[in-house]
Amino acid sequence: MSGLLVVTAVPAEADAIRAGLTDPAVTVAPVGVGPAVAGAATARLLALAEAAGRPYRAVVSAGVAGGFAERVAVGGTVLATASIAADLGAESPDGFIPIDALGMPPALLGGGSTVPADPDLLAALRAALPEATVGPVLTVNTVTGTAASTAALSRRYPDAVAEAMEGYGVAVAAAQAGLPFAELRTVSNPIGPRDRGAWRMREALAALTEAAPALS
Ligand SMILES: O=C(O)c1cccc(C(=O)CC[C@H]2O[C@@H](n3cnc4c(=O)[nH]cnc43)[C@H](O)[C@@H]2O)c1
């Protein structure tokens, strides 16, 4: 059995994690931005490792994220209790309806729009990162960029601590392979009106390096 597979979106996130890793059995793979490419690439990496007789033992989606300002500061670290596909569903005049509430047969929904973190893996990460903010992390296809959509998202997911773009896709790939999953994020920007210049990427990448020893 191989070690842990850590999936990031971009190479800068992978480099930051590698810089802090203490366990040589951890593989870090940058696979692209968004849940579709992240899910497909993770599934392929898991299948190749299994076919080679060296299956991974667990999967972590890791990288930077937007944080809900009242719950986590820029530069802070977040651990997901669940990864939620926040925009998977239907709009209606009465508001957003999550895919789970559309009346589809359960077999068509996979795990639904919420994939909980593996309890043991999450407990190990929490023990190693006691300062981390813990709560649901949303997966979005579109970076939230207005005050109105931030407020709407916050109303729909009042416990959510952060949003990113890959966690749910990676989680579904891990679940299909029967592997434990967790999501670890560091906050590069507050969720809110778009201000790309205010993203603190360097600070968030440094926090990823600091958190990396927890990945073992
Ligand atoms: O400049 C942009 O608007 C932009 C749009 C998409 C991706 C990026 C990246 O730099 C990719 C990195 C990665 O960052 C995660 N991330 C960071 N902050 C947020 C956020 O506020 N909302 C959603 N995702 C965020 C995400 O996982 C990207 O893959 C730049």
PDB file of C-alpha atoms and ligand atoms in Angstrom:
ATOM      1  CA  MET A   1       0.000   0.000   0.000  1.00  0.00           C
ATOM      2  CA  SER A   2       1.229   3.520  -0.868  1.00  0.00           C
ATOM      3  CA  GLY A   3       0.786   6.518   1.397  1.00  0.00           C
ATOM      4  CA  LEU A   4      -1.453   9.502   1.215  1.00  0.00           C
ATOM      5  CA  LEU A   5      -2.462  11.226  -2.058  1.00  0.00           C
ATOM      6  CA  VAL A   6      -2.695  15.019  -1.692  1.00  0.00           C
ATOM      7  CA  VAL A   7      -4.471  16.716  -4.609  1.00  0.00           C
ATOM      8  CA  THR A   8      -4.041  20.443  -5.278  1.00  0.00           C
ATOM      9  CA  ALA A   9      -5.332  22.671  -8.074  1.00  0.00           C
ATOM     10  CA  VAL A  10      -2.194  24.581  -9.058  1.00  0.00           C
ATOM     11  CA  PRO A  11       1.556  23.807  -8.962  1.00  0.00           C
ATOM     12  CA  ALA A  12       2.238  26.663  -6.487  1.00  0.00           C
ATOM     13  CA  GLU A  13       0.021  24.933  -3.922  1.00  0.00           C
ATOM     14  CA  ALA A  14       1.747  21.589  -4.530  1.00  0.00           C
ATOM     15  CA  ASP A  15       5.195  23.187  -4.154  1.00  0.00           C
ATOM     16  CA  ALA A  16       4.183  24.882  -0.899  1.00  0.00           C
ATOM     17  CA  ILE A  17       2.995  21.577   0.551  1.00  0.00           C
ATOM     18  CA  ARG A  18       6.059  19.647  -0.631  1.00  0.00           C
ATOM     19  CA  ALA A  19       8.274  22.284   1.033  1.00  0.00           C
ATOM     20  CA  GLY A  20       6.827  21.399   4.450  1.00  0.00           C
ATOM     21  CA  LEU A  21       6.261  17.653   4.132  1.00  0.00           C
ATOM     22  CA  THR A  22       8.007  15.378   6.603  1.00  0.00           C
ATOM     23  CA  ASP A  23       6.627  12.048   5.310  1.00  0.00           C
ATOM     24  CA  PRO A  24       8.302  10.812   2.102  1.00  0.00           C
ATOM     25  CA  ALA A  25       5.367   8.458   1.445  1.00  0.00           C
ATOM     26  CA  VAL A  26       3.052  11.378   0.666  1.00  0.00           C
ATOM     27  CA  THR A  27       2.381  12.112  -3.029  1.00  0.00           C
ATOM     28  CA  VAL A  28       1.322  15.648  -3.982  1.00  0.00           C
ATOM     29  CA  ALA A  29      -0.338  16.081  -7.378  1.00  0.00           C
ATOM     30  CA  PRO A  30      -1.429  19.417  -8.916  1.00  0.00           C
ATOM     31  CA  VAL A  31      -4.309  18.535 -11.242  1.00  0.00           C
ATOM     32  CA  GLY A  32      -6.124  21.726 -12.268  1.00  0.00           C
ATOM     33  CA  VAL A  33      -8.825  24.131 -11.168  1.00  0.00           C
ATOM     34  CA  GLY A  34     -12.445  23.124 -10.590  1.00  0.00           C
ATOM     35  CA  PRO A  35     -14.327  20.042  -9.391  1.00  0.00           C
ATOM     36  CA  ALA A  36     -14.562  18.292 -12.777  1.00  0.00           C
ATOM     37  CA  VAL A  37     -10.849  18.173 -13.585  1.00  0.00           C
ATOM     38  CA  ALA A  38      -9.977  17.533  -9.940  1.00  0.00           C
ATOM     39  CA  GLY A  39     -12.403  14.619  -9.714  1.00  0.00           C
ATOM     40  CA  ALA A  40     -11.397  13.072 -13.027  1.00  0.00           C
ATOM     41  CA  ALA A  41      -7.662  13.405 -12.356  1.00  0.00           C
ATOM     42  CA  THR A  42      -7.983  12.023  -8.833  1.00  0.00           C
ATOM     43  CA  ALA A  43      -9.959   9.037 -10.091  1.00  0.00           C
ATOM     44  CA  ARG A  44      -7.276   8.351 -12.695  1.00  0.00           C
ATOM     45  CA  LEU A  45      -4.415   8.616 -10.176  1.00  0.00           C
ATOM     46  CA  LEU A  46      -6.219   6.267  -7.776  1.00  0.00           C
ATOM     47  CA  ALA A  47      -6.966   3.733 -10.533  1.00  0.00           C
ATOM     48  CA  LEU A  48      -3.377   3.770 -11.837  1.00  0.00           C
ATOM     49  CA  ALA A  49      -1.955   3.246  -8.335  1.00  0.00           C
ATOM     50  CA  GLU A  50      -4.381   0.399  -7.704  1.00  0.00           C
ATOM     51  CA  ALA A  51      -3.545  -1.238 -11.048  1.00  0.00           C
ATOM     52  CA  ALA A  52       0.158  -1.009 -10.190  1.00  0.00           C
ATOM     53  CA  GLY A  53      -0.483  -2.838  -6.911  1.00  0.00           C
ATOM     54  CA  ARG A  54       0.310   0.249  -4.806  1.00  0.00           C
ATOM     55  CA  PRO A  55      -3.084   1.679  -3.841  1.00  0.00           C
ATOM     56  CA  TYR A  56      -3.226   4.911  -1.858  1.00  0.00           C
ATOM     57  CA  ARG A  57      -4.572   4.645   1.674  1.00  0.00           C
ATOM     58  CA  ALA A  58      -6.366   8.029   1.766  1.00  0.00           C
ATOM     59  CA  VAL A  59      -6.909  11.223  -0.233  1.00  0.00           C
ATOM     60  CA  VAL A  60      -6.694  14.880   0.852  1.00  0.00           C
ATOM     61  CA  SER A  61      -7.843  17.865  -1.237  1.00  0.00           C
ATOM     62  CA  ALA A  62      -5.567  20.750  -0.254  1.00  0.00           C
ATOM     63  CA  GLY A  63      -4.835  24.293  -1.332  1.00  0.00           C
ATOM     64  CA  VAL A  64      -5.854  27.885  -0.824  1.00  0.00           C
ATOM     65  CA  ALA A  65      -9.427  29.073  -0.378  1.00  0.00           C
ATOM     66  CA  GLY A  66     -11.719  31.999   0.218  1.00  0.00           C
ATOM     67  CA  GLY A  67     -12.788  32.242   3.853  1.00  0.00           C
ATOM     68  CA  PHE A  68     -16.045  33.529   5.334  1.00  0.00           C
ATOM     69  CA  ALA A  69     -14.684  36.655   7.009  1.00  0.00           C
ATOM     70  CA  GLU A  70     -16.582  36.263  10.254  1.00  0.00           C
ATOM     71  CA  ARG A  71     -15.286  32.704  10.734  1.00  0.00           C
ATOM     72  CA  VAL A  72     -11.669  32.572   9.554  1.00  0.00           C
ATOM     73  CA  ALA A  73      -8.949  35.150   8.918  1.00  0.00           C
ATOM     74  CA  VAL A  74      -6.788  35.447   5.811  1.00  0.00           C
ATOM     75  CA  GLY A  75      -3.734  33.259   6.427  1.00  0.00           C
ATOM     76  CA  GLY A  76      -5.760  30.914   8.632  1.00  0.00           C
ATOM     77  CA  THR A  77      -6.052  27.161   8.182  1.00  0.00           C
ATOM     78  CA  VAL A  78      -9.315  25.311   7.647  1.00  0.00           C
ATOM     79  CA  LEU A  79     -10.259  21.648   7.982  1.00  0.00           C
ATOM     80  CA  ALA A  80     -13.487  20.492   6.356  1.00  0.00           C
ATOM     81  CA  THR A  81     -16.031  18.471   8.289  1.00  0.00           C
ATOM     82  CA  ALA A  82     -17.663  17.977   4.872  1.00  0.00           C
ATOM     83  CA  SER A  83     -17.080  19.097   1.295  1.00  0.00           C
ATOM     84  CA  ILE A  84     -20.275  20.454  -0.226  1.00  0.00           C
ATOM     85  CA  ALA A  85     -21.115  21.060  -3.899  1.00  0.00           C
ATOM     86  CA  ALA A  86     -22.701  24.420  -3.128  1.00  0.00           C
ATOM     87  CA  ASP A  87     -24.028  25.164  -6.619  1.00  0.00           C
ATOM     88  CA  LEU A  88     -25.186  21.643  -7.592  1.00  0.00           C
ATOM     89  CA  GLY A  89     -28.954  21.879  -7.831  1.00  0.00           C
ATOM     90  CA  ALA A  90     -31.630  24.091  -9.366  1.00  0.00           C
ATOM     91  CA  GLU A  91     -32.647  27.725  -9.128  1.00  0.00           C
ATOM     92  CA  SER A  92     -36.278  28.528  -8.440  1.00  0.00           C
ATOM     93  CA  PRO A  93     -38.252  31.717  -7.812  1.00  0.00           C
ATOM     94  CA  ASP A  94     -38.098  30.739  -4.130  1.00  0.00           C
ATOM     95  CA  GLY A  95     -34.341  30.289  -4.159  1.00  0.00           C
ATOM     96  CA  PHE A  96     -31.736  27.582  -4.695  1.00  0.00           C
ATOM     97  CA  ILE A  97     -32.755  23.915  -4.364  1.00  0.00           C
ATOM     98  CA  PRO A  98     -29.885  21.498  -3.600  1.00  0.00           C
ATOM     99  CA  ILE A  99     -29.641  18.405  -5.812  1.00  0.00           C
ATOM    100  CA  ASP A 100     -30.584  16.199  -2.829  1.00  0.00           C
ATOM    101  CA  ALA A 101     -33.989  17.927  -2.597  1.00  0.00           C
ATOM    102  CA  LEU A 102     -34.974  17.535  -6.273  1.00  0.00           C
ATOM    103  CA  GLY A 103     -36.620  14.145  -5.763  1.00  0.00           C
ATOM    104  CA  MET A 104     -34.148  12.150  -7.835  1.00  0.00           C
ATOM    105  CA  PRO A 105     -33.609   8.441  -7.087  1.00  0.00           C
ATOM    106  CA  PRO A 106     -30.729   8.114  -4.580  1.00  0.00           C
ATOM    107  CA  ALA A 107     -28.832   5.874  -7.043  1.00  0.00           C
ATOM    108  CA  LEU A 108     -28.513   8.862  -9.412  1.00  0.00           C
ATOM    109  CA  LEU A 109     -27.081  11.151  -6.767  1.00  0.00           C
ATOM    110  CA  GLY A 110     -23.887   9.330  -5.808  1.00  0.00           C
ATOM    111  CA  GLY A 111     -23.236  10.653  -2.354  1.00  0.00           C
ATOM    112  CA  GLY A 112     -25.462  13.689  -2.911  1.00  0.00           C
ATOM    113  CA  SER A 113     -24.115  17.212  -2.640  1.00  0.00           C
ATOM    114  CA  THR A 114     -22.321  16.636   0.688  1.00  0.00           C
ATOM    115  CA  VAL A 115     -19.391  14.301   1.276  1.00  0.00           C
ATOM    116  CA  PRO A 116     -18.403  14.116   4.947  1.00  0.00           C
ATOM    117  CA  ALA A 117     -14.729  13.929   5.847  1.00  0.00           C
ATOM    118  CA  ASP A 118     -13.513  10.584   7.121  1.00  0.00           C
ATOM    119  CA  PRO A 119     -13.833  10.836  10.923  1.00  0.00           C
ATOM    120  CA  ASP A 120     -10.465   9.215  11.734  1.00  0.00           C
ATOM    121  CA  LEU A 121      -8.528  11.200   9.120  1.00  0.00           C
ATOM    122  CA  LEU A 122     -10.183  14.430  10.242  1.00  0.00           C
ATOM    123  CA  ALA A 123      -9.425  13.634  13.898  1.00  0.00           C
ATOM    124  CA  ALA A 124      -5.743  13.051  13.060  1.00  0.00           C
ATOM    125  CA  LEU A 125      -5.555  16.349  11.132  1.00  0.00           C
ATOM    126  CA  ARG A 126      -7.309  18.239  13.942  1.00  0.00           C
ATOM    127  CA  ALA A 127      -4.862  16.825  16.473  1.00  0.00           C
ATOM    128  CA  ALA A 128      -1.917  17.938  14.331  1.00  0.00           C
ATOM    129  CA  LEU A 129      -3.466  21.346  13.548  1.00  0.00           C
ATOM    130  CA  PRO A 130      -5.208  22.450  16.760  1.00  0.00           C
ATOM    131  CA  GLU A 131      -5.434  26.080  15.568  1.00  0.00           C
ATOM    132  CA  ALA A 132      -7.404  25.177  12.449  1.00  0.00           C
ATOM    133  CA  THR A 133     -10.958  26.392  11.966  1.00  0.00           C
ATOM    134  CA  VAL A 134     -13.201  23.365  11.457  1.00  0.00           C
ATOM    135  CA  GLY A 135     -16.465  23.310   9.504  1.00  0.00           C
ATOM    136  CA  PRO A 136     -18.038  22.614   6.125  1.00  0.00           C
ATOM    137  CA  VAL A 137     -16.078  23.797   3.075  1.00  0.00           C
ATOM    138  CA  LEU A 138     -18.058  24.670  -0.039  1.00  0.00           C
ATOM    139  CA  THR A 139     -17.012  23.685  -3.552  1.00  0.00           C
ATOM    140  CA  VAL A 140     -18.073  26.245  -6.172  1.00  0.00           C
ATOM    141  CA  ASN A 141     -17.661  26.453  -9.947  1.00  0.00           C
ATOM    142  CA  THR A 142     -17.663  30.247  -9.830  1.00  0.00           C
ATOM    143  CA  VAL A 143     -15.600  32.229  -7.308  1.00  0.00           C
ATOM    144  CA  THR A 144     -18.080  34.232  -5.234  1.00  0.00           C
ATOM    145  CA  GLY A 145     -17.535  37.895  -6.064  1.00  0.00           C
ATOM    146  CA  THR A 146     -20.386  40.111  -4.875  1.00  0.00           C
ATOM    147  CA  ALA A 147     -21.797  41.053  -1.485  1.00  0.00           C
ATOM    148  CA  ALA A 148     -25.210  39.716  -2.530  1.00  0.00           C
ATOM    149  CA  SER A 149     -23.972  36.264  -3.536  1.00  0.00           C
ATOM    150  CA  THR A 150     -21.789  36.077  -0.411  1.00  0.00           C
ATOM    151  CA  ALA A 151     -24.836  36.802   1.757  1.00  0.00           C
ATOM    152  CA  ALA A 152     -26.957  34.264  -0.152  1.00  0.00           C
ATOM    153  CA  LEU A 153     -24.291  31.566   0.209  1.00  0.00           C
ATOM    154  CA  SER A 154     -23.922  32.328   3.899  1.00  0.00           C
ATOM    155  CA  ARG A 155     -27.696  32.051   4.393  1.00  0.00           C
ATOM    156  CA  ARG A 156     -27.782  28.705   2.571  1.00  0.00           C
ATOM    157  CA  TYR A 157     -24.778  27.287   4.414  1.00  0.00           C
ATOM    158  CA  PRO A 158     -24.654  29.122   7.755  1.00  0.00           C
ATOM    159  CA  ASP A 159     -21.969  26.816   9.189  1.00  0.00           C
ATOM    160  CA  ALA A 160     -19.617  26.931   6.174  1.00  0.00           C
ATOM    161  CA  VAL A 161     -16.163  28.312   6.898  1.00  0.00           C
ATOM    162  CA  ALA A 162     -14.629  28.566   3.406  1.00  0.00           C
ATOM    163  CA  GLU A 163     -15.115  28.022  -0.318  1.00  0.00           C
ATOM    164  CA  ALA A 164     -12.772  26.528  -2.886  1.00  0.00           C
ATOM    165  CA  MET A 165     -13.210  24.831  -6.248  1.00  0.00           C
ATOM    166  CA  GLU A 166     -12.033  21.210  -6.010  1.00  0.00           C
ATOM    167  CA  GLY A 167     -12.913  19.519  -2.706  1.00  0.00           C
ATOM    168  CA  TYR A 168     -16.228  17.936  -3.711  1.00  0.00           C
ATOM    169  CA  GLY A 169     -14.764  16.519  -6.951  1.00  0.00           C
ATOM    170  CA  VAL A 170     -11.810  14.959  -5.146  1.00  0.00           C
ATOM    171  CA  ALA A 171     -14.148  13.680  -2.413  1.00  0.00           C
ATOM    172  CA  VAL A 172     -16.395  11.906  -4.916  1.00  0.00           C
ATOM    173  CA  ALA A 173     -13.378  10.221  -6.553  1.00  0.00           C
ATOM    174  CA  ALA A 174     -12.133   9.058  -3.141  1.00  0.00           C
ATOM    175  CA  ALA A 175     -15.596   7.795  -2.165  1.00  0.00           C
ATOM    176  CA  GLN A 176     -15.923   5.849  -5.428  1.00  0.00           C
ATOM    177  CA  ALA A 177     -12.581   4.193  -4.651  1.00  0.00           C
ATOM    178  CA  GLY A 178     -13.673   3.460  -1.089  1.00  0.00           C
ATOM    179  CA  LEU A 179     -10.914   5.612   0.407  1.00  0.00           C
ATOM    180  CA  PRO A 180     -10.930   7.993   3.381  1.00  0.00           C
ATOM    181  CA  PHE A 181     -11.065  11.675   2.380  1.00  0.00           C
ATOM    182  CA  ALA A 182     -10.375  15.037   3.988  1.00  0.00           C
ATOM    183  CA  GLU A 183     -10.000  18.656   2.820  1.00  0.00           C
ATOM    184  CA  LEU A 184      -7.350  21.055   4.140  1.00  0.00           C
ATOM    185  CA  ARG A 185      -7.323  24.723   3.077  1.00  0.00           C
ATOM    186  CA  THR A 186      -5.497  27.903   3.942  1.00  0.00           C
ATOM    187  CA  VAL A 187      -7.214  31.210   3.366  1.00  0.00           C
ATOM    188  CA  SER A 188      -5.897  33.535   0.638  1.00  0.00           C
ATOM    189  CA  ASN A 189      -8.850  35.943   0.578  1.00  0.00           C
ATOM    190  CA  PRO A 190     -12.105  36.783   2.282  1.00  0.00           C
ATOM    191  CA  ILE A 191     -15.202  35.719   0.333  1.00  0.00           C
ATOM    192  CA  GLY A 192     -16.868  38.886  -0.891  1.00  0.00           C
ATOM    193  CA  PRO A 193     -16.812  41.575  -3.576  1.00  0.00           C
ATOM    194  CA  ARG A 194     -14.096  40.659  -6.056  1.00  0.00           C
ATOM    195  CA  ASP A 195     -10.752  42.314  -5.291  1.00  0.00           C
ATOM    196  CA  ARG A 196      -8.095  40.072  -6.815  1.00  0.00           C
ATOM    197  CA  GLY A 197      -5.341  42.481  -5.706  1.00  0.00           C
ATOM    198  CA  ALA A 198      -6.254  41.815  -2.084  1.00  0.00           C
ATOM    199  CA  TRP A 199      -5.638  38.057  -2.331  1.00  0.00           C
ATOM    200  CA  ARG A 200      -2.760  37.179   0.018  1.00  0.00           C
ATOM    201  CA  MET A 201      -1.467  34.216  -1.950  1.00  0.00           C
ATOM    202  CA  ARG A 202       2.031  34.317  -0.424  1.00  0.00           C
ATOM    203  CA  GLU A 203       0.628  34.238   3.114  1.00  0.00           C
ATOM    204  CA  ALA A 204      -1.747  31.390   2.268  1.00  0.00           C
ATOM    205  CA  LEU A 205       1.000  29.355   0.573  1.00  0.00           C
ATOM    206  CA  ALA A 206       3.275  29.873   3.617  1.00  0.00           C
ATOM    207  CA  ALA A 207       0.435  28.591   5.813  1.00  0.00           C
ATOM    208  CA  LEU A 208       0.173  25.517   3.560  1.00  0.00           C
ATOM    209  CA  THR A 209       3.887  24.834   4.083  1.00  0.00           C
ATOM    210  CA  GLU A 210       3.391  25.188   7.840  1.00  0.00           C
ATOM    211  CA  ALA A 211       0.412  22.803   7.798  1.00  0.00           C
ATOM    212  CA  ALA A 212       2.119  20.200   5.593  1.00  0.00           C
ATOM    213  CA  PRO A 213       3.717  18.127   8.407  1.00  0.00           C
ATOM    214  CA  ALA A 214       0.148  17.216   9.441  1.00  0.00           C
ATOM    215  CA  LEU A 215      -0.099  15.275   6.166  1.00  0.00           C
ATOM    216  CA  SER A 216       1.436  11.929   6.993  1.00  0.00           C
TER     217      SER A 216
HETATM  218  O1  LIG B   1      -8.358  35.351 -10.249  1.00  0.00           O
HETATM  219  C1  LIG B   1      -9.332  34.633 -10.084  1.00  0.00           C
HETATM  220  O2  LIG B   1     -10.477  35.064 -10.016  1.00  0.00           O
HETATM  221  C2  LIG B   1      -9.139  33.185  -9.894  1.00  0.00           C
HETATM  222  C3  LIG B   1     -10.171  32.366 -10.247  1.00  0.00           C
HETATM  223  C4  LIG B   1     -10.039  31.000 -10.089  1.00  0.00           C
HETATM  224  C5  LIG B   1      -8.860  30.453  -9.563  1.00  0.00           C
HETATM  225  C6  LIG B   1      -7.841  31.282  -9.194  1.00  0.00           C
HETATM  226  C7  LIG B   1      -6.603  30.698  -8.610  1.00  0.00           C
HETATM  227  O3  LIG B   1      -5.663  31.359  -8.339  1.00  0.00           O
HETATM  228  C8  LIG B   1      -6.614  29.224  -8.371  1.00  0.00           C
HETATM  229  C9  LIG B   1      -6.290  28.753  -7.001  1.00  0.00           C
HETATM  230  C10 LIG B   1      -7.380  27.993  -6.212  1.00  0.00           C
HETATM  231  O4  LIG B   1      -7.782  28.843  -5.227  1.00  0.00           O
HETATM  232  C11 LIG B   1      -8.964  28.396  -4.618  1.00  0.00           C
HETATM  233  N1  LIG B   1      -9.630  29.620  -4.182  1.00  0.00           N
HETATM  234  C12 LIG B   1      -8.977  30.634  -3.578  1.00  0.00           C
HETATM  235  N2  LIG B   1      -9.832  31.594  -3.211  1.00  0.00           N
HETATM  236  C13 LIG B   1     -11.049  31.191  -3.605  1.00  0.00           C
HETATM  237  C14 LIG B   1     -12.349  31.782  -3.477  1.00  0.00           C
HETATM  238  O5  LIG B   1     -12.548  32.871  -2.924  1.00  0.00           O
HETATM  239  N3  LIG B   1     -13.365  31.080  -4.009  1.00  0.00           N
HETATM  240  C15 LIG B   1     -13.190  29.893  -4.612  1.00  0.00           C
HETATM  241  N4  LIG B   1     -11.984  29.302  -4.741  1.00  0.00           N
HETATM  242  C16 LIG B   1     -10.919  29.942  -4.238  1.00  0.00           C
HETATM  243  C17 LIG B   1      -9.635  27.507  -5.642  1.00  0.00           C
HETATM  244  O6  LIG B   1      -9.729  26.212  -5.110  1.00  0.00           O
HETATM  245  C18 LIG B   1      -8.687  27.600  -6.857  1.00  0.00           C
HETATM  246  O7  LIG B   1      -8.534  26.378  -7.463  1.00  0.00           O
HETATM  247  C19 LIG B   1      -7.945  32.657  -9.369  1.00  0.00           C
END
